Coordinates of C-alpha atoms and ligand atoms in Angstrom, one line a residue:
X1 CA -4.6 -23.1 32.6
X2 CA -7.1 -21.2 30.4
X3 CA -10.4 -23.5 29.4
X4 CA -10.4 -25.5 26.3
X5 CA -6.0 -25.7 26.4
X6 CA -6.3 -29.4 27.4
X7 CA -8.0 -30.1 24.4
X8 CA -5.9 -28.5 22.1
X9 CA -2.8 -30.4 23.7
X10 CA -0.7 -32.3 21.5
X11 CA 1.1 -35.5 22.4
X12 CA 4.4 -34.8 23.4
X13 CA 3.0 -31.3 25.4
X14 CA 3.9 -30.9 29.1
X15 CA 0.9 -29.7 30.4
X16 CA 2.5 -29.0 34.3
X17 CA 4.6 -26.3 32.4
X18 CA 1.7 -24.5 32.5
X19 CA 1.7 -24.1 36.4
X20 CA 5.7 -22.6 35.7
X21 CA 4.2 -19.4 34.0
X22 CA 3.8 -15.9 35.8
X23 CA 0.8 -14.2 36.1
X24 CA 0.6 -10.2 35.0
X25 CA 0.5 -8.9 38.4
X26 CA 3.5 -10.4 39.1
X27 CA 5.4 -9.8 36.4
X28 CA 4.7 -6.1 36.9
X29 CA 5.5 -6.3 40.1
X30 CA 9.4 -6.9 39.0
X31 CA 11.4 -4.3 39.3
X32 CA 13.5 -4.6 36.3
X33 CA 10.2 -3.6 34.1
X34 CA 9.6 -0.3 36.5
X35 CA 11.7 2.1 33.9
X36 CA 9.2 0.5 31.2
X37 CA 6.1 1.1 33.3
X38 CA 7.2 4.6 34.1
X39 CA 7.7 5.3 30.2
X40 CA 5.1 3.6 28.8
X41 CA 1.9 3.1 31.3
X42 CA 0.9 0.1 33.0
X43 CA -1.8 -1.0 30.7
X44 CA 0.9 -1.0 27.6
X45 CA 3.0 -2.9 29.6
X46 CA 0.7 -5.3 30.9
X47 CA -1.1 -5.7 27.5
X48 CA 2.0 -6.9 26.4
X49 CA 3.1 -9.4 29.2
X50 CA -0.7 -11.0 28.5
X51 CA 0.4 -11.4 24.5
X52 CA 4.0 -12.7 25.4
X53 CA 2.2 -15.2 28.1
X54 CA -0.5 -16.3 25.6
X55 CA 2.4 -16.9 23.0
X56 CA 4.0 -19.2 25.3
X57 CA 1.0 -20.6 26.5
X58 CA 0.8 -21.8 23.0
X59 CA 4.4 -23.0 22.5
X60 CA 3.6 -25.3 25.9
X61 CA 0.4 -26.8 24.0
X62 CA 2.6 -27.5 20.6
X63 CA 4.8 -29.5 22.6
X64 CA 7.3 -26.9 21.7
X65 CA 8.4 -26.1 25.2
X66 CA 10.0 -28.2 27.2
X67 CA 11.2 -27.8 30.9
X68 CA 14.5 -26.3 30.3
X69 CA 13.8 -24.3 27.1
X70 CA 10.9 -22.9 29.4
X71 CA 13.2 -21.8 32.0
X72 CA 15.6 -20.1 29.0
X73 CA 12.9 -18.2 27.8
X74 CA 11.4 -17.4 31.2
X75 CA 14.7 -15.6 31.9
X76 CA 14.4 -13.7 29.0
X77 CA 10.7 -12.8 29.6
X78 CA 11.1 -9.1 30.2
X79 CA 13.3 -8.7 26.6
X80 CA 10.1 -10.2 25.2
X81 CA 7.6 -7.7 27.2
X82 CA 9.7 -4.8 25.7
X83 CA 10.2 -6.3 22.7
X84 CA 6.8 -6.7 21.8
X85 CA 5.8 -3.5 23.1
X86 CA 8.1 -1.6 20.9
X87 CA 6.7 -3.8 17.6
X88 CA 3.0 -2.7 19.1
X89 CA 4.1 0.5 19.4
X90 CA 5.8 0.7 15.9
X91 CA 4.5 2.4 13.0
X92 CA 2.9 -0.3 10.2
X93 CA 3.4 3.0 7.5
X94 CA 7.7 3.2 7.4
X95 CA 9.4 4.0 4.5
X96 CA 10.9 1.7 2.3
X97 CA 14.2 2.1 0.0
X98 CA 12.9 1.4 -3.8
X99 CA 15.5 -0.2 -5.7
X100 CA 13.2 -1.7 -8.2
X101 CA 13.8 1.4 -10.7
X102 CA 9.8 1.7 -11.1
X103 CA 9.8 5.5 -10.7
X104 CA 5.9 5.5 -10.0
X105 CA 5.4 2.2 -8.5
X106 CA 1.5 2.6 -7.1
X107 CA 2.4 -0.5 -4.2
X108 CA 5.3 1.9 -3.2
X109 CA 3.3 5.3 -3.2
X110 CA 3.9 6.6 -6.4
X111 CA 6.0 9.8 -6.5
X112 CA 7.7 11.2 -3.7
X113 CA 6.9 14.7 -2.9
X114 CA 9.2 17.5 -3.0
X115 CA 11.1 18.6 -0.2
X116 CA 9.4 21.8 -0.7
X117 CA 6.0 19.7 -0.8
X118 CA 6.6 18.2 2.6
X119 CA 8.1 21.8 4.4
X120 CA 4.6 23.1 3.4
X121 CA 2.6 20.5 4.7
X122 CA 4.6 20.8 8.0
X123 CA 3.9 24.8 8.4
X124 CA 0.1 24.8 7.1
X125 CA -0.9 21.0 9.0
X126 CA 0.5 21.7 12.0
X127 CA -1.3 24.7 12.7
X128 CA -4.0 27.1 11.5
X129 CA -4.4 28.5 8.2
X130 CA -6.4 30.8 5.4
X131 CA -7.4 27.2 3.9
X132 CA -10.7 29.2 3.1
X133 CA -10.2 32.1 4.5
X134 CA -9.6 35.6 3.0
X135 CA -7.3 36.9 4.9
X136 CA -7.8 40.5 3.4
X137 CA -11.2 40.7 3.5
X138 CA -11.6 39.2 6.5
X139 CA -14.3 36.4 5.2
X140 CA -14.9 33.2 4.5
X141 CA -13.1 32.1 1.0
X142 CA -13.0 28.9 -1.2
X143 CA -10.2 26.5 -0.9
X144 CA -9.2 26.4 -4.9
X145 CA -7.9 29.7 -4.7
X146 CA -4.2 28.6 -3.2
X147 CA -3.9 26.8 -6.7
X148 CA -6.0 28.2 -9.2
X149 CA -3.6 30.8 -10.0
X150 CA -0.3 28.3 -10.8
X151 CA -3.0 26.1 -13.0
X152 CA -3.6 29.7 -14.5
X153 CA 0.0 30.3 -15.6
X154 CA 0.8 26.8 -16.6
X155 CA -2.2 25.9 -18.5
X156 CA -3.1 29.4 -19.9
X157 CA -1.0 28.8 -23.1
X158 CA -2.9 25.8 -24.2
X159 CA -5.6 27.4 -24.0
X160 CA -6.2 28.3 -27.5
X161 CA -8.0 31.8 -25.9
X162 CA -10.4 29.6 -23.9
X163 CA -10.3 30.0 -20.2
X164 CA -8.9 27.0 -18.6
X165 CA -9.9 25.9 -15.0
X166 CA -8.7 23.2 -12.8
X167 CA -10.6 21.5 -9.9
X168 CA -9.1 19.5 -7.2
X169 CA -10.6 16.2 -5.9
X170 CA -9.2 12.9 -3.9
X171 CA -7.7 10.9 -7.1
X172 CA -7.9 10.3 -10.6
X173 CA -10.6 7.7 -10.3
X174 CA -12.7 10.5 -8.3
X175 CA -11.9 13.0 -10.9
X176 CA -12.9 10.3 -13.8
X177 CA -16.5 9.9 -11.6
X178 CA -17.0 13.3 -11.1
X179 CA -16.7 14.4 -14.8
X180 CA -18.7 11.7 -15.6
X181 CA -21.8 12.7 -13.2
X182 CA -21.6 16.1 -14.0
X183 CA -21.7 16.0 -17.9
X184 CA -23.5 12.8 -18.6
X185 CA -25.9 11.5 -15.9
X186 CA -28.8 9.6 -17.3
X187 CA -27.2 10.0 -20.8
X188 CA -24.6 8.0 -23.1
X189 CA -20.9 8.8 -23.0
X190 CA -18.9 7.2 -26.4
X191 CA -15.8 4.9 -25.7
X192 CA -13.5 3.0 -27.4
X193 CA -13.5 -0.7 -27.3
X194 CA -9.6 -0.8 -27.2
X195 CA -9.9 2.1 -24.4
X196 CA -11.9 0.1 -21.9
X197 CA -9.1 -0.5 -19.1
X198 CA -8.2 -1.6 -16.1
X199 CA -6.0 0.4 -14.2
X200 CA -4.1 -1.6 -11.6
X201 CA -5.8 -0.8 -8.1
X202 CA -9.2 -1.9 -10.2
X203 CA -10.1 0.8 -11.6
X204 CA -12.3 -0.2 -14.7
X205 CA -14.0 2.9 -16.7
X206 CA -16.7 0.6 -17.5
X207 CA -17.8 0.3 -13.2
X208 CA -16.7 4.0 -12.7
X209 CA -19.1 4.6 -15.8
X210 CA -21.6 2.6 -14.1
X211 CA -21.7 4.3 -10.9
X212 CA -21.6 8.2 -12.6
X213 CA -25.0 7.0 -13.9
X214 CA -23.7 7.3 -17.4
X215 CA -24.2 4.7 -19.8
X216 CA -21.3 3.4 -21.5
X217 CA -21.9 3.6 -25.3
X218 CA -18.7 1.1 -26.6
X219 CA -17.6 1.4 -30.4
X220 CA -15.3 -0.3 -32.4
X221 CA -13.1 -3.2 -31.7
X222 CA -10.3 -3.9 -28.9
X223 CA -8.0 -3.6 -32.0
X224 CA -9.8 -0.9 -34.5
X225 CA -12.3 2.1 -33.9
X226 CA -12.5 4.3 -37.2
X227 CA -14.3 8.3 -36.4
X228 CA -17.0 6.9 -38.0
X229 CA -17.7 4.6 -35.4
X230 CA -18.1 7.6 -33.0
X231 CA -20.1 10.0 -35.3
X232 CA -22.5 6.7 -36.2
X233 CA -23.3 5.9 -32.6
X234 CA -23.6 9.8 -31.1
X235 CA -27.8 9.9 -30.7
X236 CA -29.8 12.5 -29.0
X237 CA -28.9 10.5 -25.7
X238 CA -25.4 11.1 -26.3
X239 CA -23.3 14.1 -24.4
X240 CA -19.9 13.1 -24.2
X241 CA -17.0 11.6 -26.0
X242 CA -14.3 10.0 -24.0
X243 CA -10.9 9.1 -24.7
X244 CA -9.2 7.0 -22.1
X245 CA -5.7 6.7 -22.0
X246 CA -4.5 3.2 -22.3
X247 CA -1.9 3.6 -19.9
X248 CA -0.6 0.4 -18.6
X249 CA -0.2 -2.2 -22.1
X250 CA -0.4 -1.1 -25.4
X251 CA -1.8 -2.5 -28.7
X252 CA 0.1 -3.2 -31.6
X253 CA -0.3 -4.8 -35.0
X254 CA -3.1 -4.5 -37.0
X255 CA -4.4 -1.6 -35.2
X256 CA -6.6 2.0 -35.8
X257 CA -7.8 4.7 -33.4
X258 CA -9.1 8.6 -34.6
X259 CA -6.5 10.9 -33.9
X260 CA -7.4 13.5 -31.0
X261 CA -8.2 16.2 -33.5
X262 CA -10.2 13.9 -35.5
X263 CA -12.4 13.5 -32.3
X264 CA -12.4 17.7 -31.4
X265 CA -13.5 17.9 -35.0
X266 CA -16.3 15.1 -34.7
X267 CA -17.2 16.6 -31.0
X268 CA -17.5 20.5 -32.3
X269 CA -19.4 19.4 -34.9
X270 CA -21.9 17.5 -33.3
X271 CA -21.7 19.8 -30.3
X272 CA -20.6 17.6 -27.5
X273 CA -18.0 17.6 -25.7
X274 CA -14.5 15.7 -25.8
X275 CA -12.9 14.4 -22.5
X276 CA -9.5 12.3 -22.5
X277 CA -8.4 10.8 -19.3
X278 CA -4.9 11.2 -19.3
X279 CA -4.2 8.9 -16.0
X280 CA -0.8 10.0 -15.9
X281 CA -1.3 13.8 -16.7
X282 CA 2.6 15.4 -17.0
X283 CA 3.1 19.1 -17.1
X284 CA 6.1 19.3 -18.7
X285 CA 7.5 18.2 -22.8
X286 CA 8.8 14.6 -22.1
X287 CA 11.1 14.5 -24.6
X288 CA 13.4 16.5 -22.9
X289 CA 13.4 13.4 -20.1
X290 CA 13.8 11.3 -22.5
X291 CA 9.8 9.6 -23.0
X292 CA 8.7 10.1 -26.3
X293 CA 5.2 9.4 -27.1
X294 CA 3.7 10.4 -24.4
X295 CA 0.9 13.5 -24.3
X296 CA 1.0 15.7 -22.0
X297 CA -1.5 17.7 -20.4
X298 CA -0.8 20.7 -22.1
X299 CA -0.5 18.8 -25.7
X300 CA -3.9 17.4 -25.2
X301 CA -5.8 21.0 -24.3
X302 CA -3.8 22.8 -27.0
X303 CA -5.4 20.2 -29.1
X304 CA -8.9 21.0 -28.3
X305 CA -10.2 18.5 -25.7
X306 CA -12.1 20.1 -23.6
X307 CA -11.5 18.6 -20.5
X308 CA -8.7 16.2 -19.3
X309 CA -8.4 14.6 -16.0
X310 CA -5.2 13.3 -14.3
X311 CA -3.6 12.1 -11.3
X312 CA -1.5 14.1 -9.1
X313 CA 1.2 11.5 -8.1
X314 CA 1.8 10.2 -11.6
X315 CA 4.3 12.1 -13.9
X316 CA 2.9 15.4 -11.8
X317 CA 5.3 14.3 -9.3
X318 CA 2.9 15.8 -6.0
X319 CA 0.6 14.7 -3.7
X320 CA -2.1 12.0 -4.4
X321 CA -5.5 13.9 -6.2
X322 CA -7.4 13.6 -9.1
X323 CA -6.8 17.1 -11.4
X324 CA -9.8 18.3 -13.8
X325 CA -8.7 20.5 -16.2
X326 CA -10.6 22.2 -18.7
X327 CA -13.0 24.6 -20.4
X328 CA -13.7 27.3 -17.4
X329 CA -17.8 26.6 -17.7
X330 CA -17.5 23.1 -17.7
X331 CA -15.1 22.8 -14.7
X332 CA -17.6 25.1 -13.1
X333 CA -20.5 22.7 -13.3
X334 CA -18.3 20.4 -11.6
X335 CA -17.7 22.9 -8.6
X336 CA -21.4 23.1 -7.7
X337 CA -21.7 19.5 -8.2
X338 CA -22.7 18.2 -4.5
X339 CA -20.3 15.1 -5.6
X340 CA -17.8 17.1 -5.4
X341 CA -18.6 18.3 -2.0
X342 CA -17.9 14.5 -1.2
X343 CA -15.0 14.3 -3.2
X344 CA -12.9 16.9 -2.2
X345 CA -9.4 17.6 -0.8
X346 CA -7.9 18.6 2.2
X347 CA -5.0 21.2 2.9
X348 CA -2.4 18.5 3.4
X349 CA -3.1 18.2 -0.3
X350 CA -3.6 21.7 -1.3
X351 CA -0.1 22.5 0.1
X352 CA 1.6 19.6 -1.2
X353 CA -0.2 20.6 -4.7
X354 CA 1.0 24.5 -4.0
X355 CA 4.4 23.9 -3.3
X356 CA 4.6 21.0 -6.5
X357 CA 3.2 23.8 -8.7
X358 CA 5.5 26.6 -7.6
X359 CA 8.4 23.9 -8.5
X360 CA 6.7 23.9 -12.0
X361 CA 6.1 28.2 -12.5
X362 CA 9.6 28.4 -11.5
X363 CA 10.8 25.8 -13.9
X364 CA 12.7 23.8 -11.0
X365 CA 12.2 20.7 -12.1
X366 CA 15.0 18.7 -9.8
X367 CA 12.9 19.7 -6.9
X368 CA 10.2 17.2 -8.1
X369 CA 11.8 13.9 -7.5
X370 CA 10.0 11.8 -9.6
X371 CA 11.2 14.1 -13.1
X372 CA 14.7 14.5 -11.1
X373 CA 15.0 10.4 -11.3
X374 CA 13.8 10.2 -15.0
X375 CA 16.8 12.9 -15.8
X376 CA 19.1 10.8 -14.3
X377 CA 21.8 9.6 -17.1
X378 CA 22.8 6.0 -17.3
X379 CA 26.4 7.1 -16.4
X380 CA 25.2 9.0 -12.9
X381 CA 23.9 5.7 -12.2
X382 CA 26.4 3.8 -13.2
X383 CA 28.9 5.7 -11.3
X384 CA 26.8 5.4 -8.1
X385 CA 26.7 1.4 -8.6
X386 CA 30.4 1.1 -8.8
X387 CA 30.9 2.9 -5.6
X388 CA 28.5 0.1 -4.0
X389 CA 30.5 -2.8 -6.0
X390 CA 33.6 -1.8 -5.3
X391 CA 33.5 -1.2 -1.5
X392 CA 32.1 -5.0 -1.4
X393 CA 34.7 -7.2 -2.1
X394 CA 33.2 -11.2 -0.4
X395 CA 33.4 -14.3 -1.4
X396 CA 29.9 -15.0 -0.4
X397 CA 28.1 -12.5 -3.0
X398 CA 28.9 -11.8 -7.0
X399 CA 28.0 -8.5 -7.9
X400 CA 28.1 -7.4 -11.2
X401 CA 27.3 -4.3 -13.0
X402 CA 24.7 -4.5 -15.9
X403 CA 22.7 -2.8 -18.4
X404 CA 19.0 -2.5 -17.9
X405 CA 15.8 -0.6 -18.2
X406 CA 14.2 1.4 -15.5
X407 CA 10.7 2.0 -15.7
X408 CA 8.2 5.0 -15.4
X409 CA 5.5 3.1 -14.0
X410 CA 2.2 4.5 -12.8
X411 CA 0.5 4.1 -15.8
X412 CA 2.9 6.2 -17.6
X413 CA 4.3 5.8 -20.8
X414 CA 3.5 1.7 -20.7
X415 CA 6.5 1.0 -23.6
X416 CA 8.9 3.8 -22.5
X417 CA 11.9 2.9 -20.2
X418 CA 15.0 4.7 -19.7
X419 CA 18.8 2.9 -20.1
X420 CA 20.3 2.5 -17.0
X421 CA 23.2 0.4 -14.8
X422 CA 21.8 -2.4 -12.5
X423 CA 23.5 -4.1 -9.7
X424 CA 23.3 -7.8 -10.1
X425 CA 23.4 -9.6 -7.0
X426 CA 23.5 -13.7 -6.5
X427 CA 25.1 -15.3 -3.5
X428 CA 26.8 -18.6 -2.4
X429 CA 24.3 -20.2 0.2
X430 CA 21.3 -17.6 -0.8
X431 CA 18.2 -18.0 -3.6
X432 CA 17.8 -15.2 -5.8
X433 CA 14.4 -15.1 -3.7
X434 CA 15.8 -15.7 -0.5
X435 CA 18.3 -13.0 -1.0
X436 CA 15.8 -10.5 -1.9
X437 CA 13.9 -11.3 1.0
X438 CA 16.7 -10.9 3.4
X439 CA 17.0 -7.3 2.0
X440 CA 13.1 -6.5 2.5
X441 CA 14.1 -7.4 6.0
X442 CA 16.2 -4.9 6.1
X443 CA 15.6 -1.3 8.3
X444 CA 14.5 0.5 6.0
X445 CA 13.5 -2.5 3.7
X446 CA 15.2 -3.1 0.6
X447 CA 13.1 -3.8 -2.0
X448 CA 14.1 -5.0 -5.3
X449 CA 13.6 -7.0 -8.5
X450 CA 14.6 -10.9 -8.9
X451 CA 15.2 -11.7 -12.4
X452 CA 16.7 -14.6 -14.0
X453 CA 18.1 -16.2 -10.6
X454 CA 19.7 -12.6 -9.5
X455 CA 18.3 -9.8 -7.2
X456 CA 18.6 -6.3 -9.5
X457 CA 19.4 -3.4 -7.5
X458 CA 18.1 -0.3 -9.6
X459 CA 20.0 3.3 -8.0
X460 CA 17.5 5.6 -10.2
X461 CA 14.8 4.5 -8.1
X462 CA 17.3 5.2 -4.4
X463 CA 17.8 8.3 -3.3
X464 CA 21.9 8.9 -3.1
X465 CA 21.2 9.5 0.5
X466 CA 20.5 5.9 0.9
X467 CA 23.3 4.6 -1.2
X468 CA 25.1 4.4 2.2
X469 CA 22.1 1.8 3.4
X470 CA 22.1 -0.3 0.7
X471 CA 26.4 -1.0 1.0
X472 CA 25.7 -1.5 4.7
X473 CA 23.0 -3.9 3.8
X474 CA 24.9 -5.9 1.6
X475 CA 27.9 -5.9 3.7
X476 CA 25.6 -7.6 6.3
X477 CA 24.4 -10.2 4.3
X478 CA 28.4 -10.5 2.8
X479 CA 29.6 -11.2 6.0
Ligands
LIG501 C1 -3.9 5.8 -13.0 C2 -5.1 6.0 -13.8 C3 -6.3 6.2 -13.3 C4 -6.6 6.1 -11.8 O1 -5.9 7.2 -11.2 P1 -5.9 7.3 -9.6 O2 -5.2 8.6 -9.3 O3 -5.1 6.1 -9.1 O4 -7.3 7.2 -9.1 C5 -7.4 6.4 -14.1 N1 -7.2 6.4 -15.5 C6 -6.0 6.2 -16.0 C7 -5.9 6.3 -17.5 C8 -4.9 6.0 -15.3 O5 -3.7 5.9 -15.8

């Protein structure tokens, strides 16, 4: 017995079961665990005949174990070894099948990457490559260059003649700090009352403000700011005007903000200049996927801001990183910049970004699968549902088909959802909750929305591919 078990005995414990437990030499010693050892190692194997041991140990002390239940599970002993080994030996990072029809959902990781995205990681990870490198020349180059030339074409005709440059760095929330830093350390950067957000993840402009040792120079109200507001508080402390994107709620009512060429107006005139973080920077017109409302990164530079940073998993549809895109001397401030030594990406993301861009110069949007979901009709979905619904015919489930809303999520777009069909799932013996939980426990999980006593399955969100997974899945729990 290991010291201190006696005390923790409760009453109806047997503590002579104790004595009926192996020790890890001899359970190694048995030859039915030899093909494990051999595979495995004997120090995985034993590691995990000490965890099942301790796990029983502790079942004995809860009075859980009695004689015969001991011996049933003493039998079983070396199903438990493996089976513990292969859960240590599992990956905690798995992929999960989103039903919930949030197309960026941050707790899910955002977009998925193009298949083109993930072919490139593969060929430049695995190996070596001219990540900074001229190959040419024969010399040491600079990272940017596998991008800089796609940002080139698909920002140059927003430019309004200026030269545009993007910079690359580990999120939006790094690009936001690094902007920050570079143009406004030690001085005062104007914001918006209404714009002082909370992205989910907590990121707060006021904190990231903080720690880009700007200081945060609010105007207006949550509900009103007027250009005046901006033009009466810009002092000879002041070099920047920000414009945050309000991303994840909106404001409604009784409400006024400057339009953005109100502010390029105010900023030219008062020589300073004008920075909107977008958050959820998209490359493309929205309106043709249906989002209205919505600027895009393009809109915003054609309309004179001089710098606008964004998040590369958003409505970009790549890798996670934080774009800066902008006047060409600006963004060049930000390259010497030792933050953004600190800050910077690595080629996993470079090729991810690459091959996302390419998608974009060619104009191939399906390859992105984030903008391919959003141009999903209601009727592809629909159509996909009933192929589900009508292959599961129980007693023990209801499945309807419904209308509902999908979502872009990530920050996008907060009001603008896109019609689509919804499996409705409730069953006999199971909770709304208990049902949805049954399908998380799924391989992949399942994971979907409860609403109103039924679990919604949203197909924009699946990949067809794993239509097949979710039928089986149902069936299952049908059964
Ligand atoms: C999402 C978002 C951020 C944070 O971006 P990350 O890439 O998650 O760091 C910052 N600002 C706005 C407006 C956003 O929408």
């Amino acid at each position: 017995m290991v010291p201190g078990e006696l005390a923790k005995l409760k009453k109806n414990a047997n503590p002579e079961l104790f004595r009926e437990l192996p020790a890890v030499d001899e359970l190694m010693r048995n030859r039915a665990l030899s093909p494990l050892i051999e595979e495995q190692g004997m120090p995985a194997i034993a590691d995990a005949a000490r965890t099942v041991l301790a796990r029983l140990r502790g079942e004995i002390a809860s009075g859980l174990l009695d004689a015969n239940s001991l011996h049933i599970v003493l039998d079983g002993v070396n199903g438990a070894i493996e089976e513990q080994l292969r859960r240590e030996l599992a990956y905690s990072l798995q992929p999960v099948i989103n039903a919930t029809g949030v197309i960026l959902h941050t707790n899910l990781g955002r977009a998925p990457i193009a298949e083109t995205a993930f072919e490139h990681i593969r060929e430049i990870a695995a190996g070596y490559s001219n990540l900074e490198f001229g190959v040419e020349a024969g010399e040491r180059g600079k990272r940017d260059v596998h991008v800089a030339r796609l940002w080139r074409k698909l920002l140059s005709e927003s430019a309004n003649g200026a030269e545009i440059s993007t910079i690359v760095v580990n999120n939006n929330a790094a690009a936001v700090l690094l902007a920050l830093n570079t143009l406004a350390e030690g001085g005062e950067v104007i914001v918006s009352r209404g714009e002082l957000v909370e992205i989910g993840g907590s990121f707060r402009i006021p904190e990231v403000m903080a720690k880009s040792g700007a200081i945060l120079r609010e105007v207006g109200t949550t509900n009103r700011t007027r250009i005046a507001d901006y033009d009466n508080a810009i002092t000879e402390r002041t070099r920047l005007l920000l414009r945050v994107h309000r991303s994840n709620f909106e404001i409604s009512g009784f409400t006024e903000q400057p339009s953005i060429s109100e502010l390029r107006d105010l900023a030219q005139r008062r020589g300073l200049p004008l920075m909107e973080d977008l958050g959820s920077g998209a490359l493309v017109n929205l309106e043709n996927f249906g989002i209205r409302g919505e600027t895009n990164v393009l809109d915003s530079l054609r309309a004179g801001v001089d710098l606008v940073t964004y998040s590369g998993d958003k409505l970009l549809g790549g890798p996670q990183a934080g774009l800066i895109s902008g006047r060409a001397e600006l963004v060049a401030r930000m390259r010497s910049n030792s933050l953004f030594r600190a800050l910077r990406v690595g080629k996993f993301t470079y090729a991810a970004l690459e091959a996302t861009l390419l998608a974009y110069v060619k104009r191939d949007h399906d390859a992105i699968p984030a903008l391919k979901m959003m141009r999903l009709t209601k009727d592809d979905i629909g159509e996909r549902a009933e192929q589900i619904a009508k292959l599961l015919t129980s007693a023990k489930l209801k499945i309807e088909i419904i209308d509902g809303e999908s979502v872009i999520g990530g920050g996008a777009a907060p009001s603008s959802v896109l019609p689509t069909c919804l499996l409705a799932v409730t069953s006999q013996d199971l909770t709304a909750d208990e049902l949805a939980a049954r399908l998380r426990r799924c391989t992949p999980p399942i994971i979907a929305r409860v609403e109103e006593g039924r679990v919604l399955l949203d197909l924009r969100t699946v990949f067809p591919a794993q239509d097949q997974k979710i039928l089986a899945a149902l069936s299952v729990i049908a059964a």
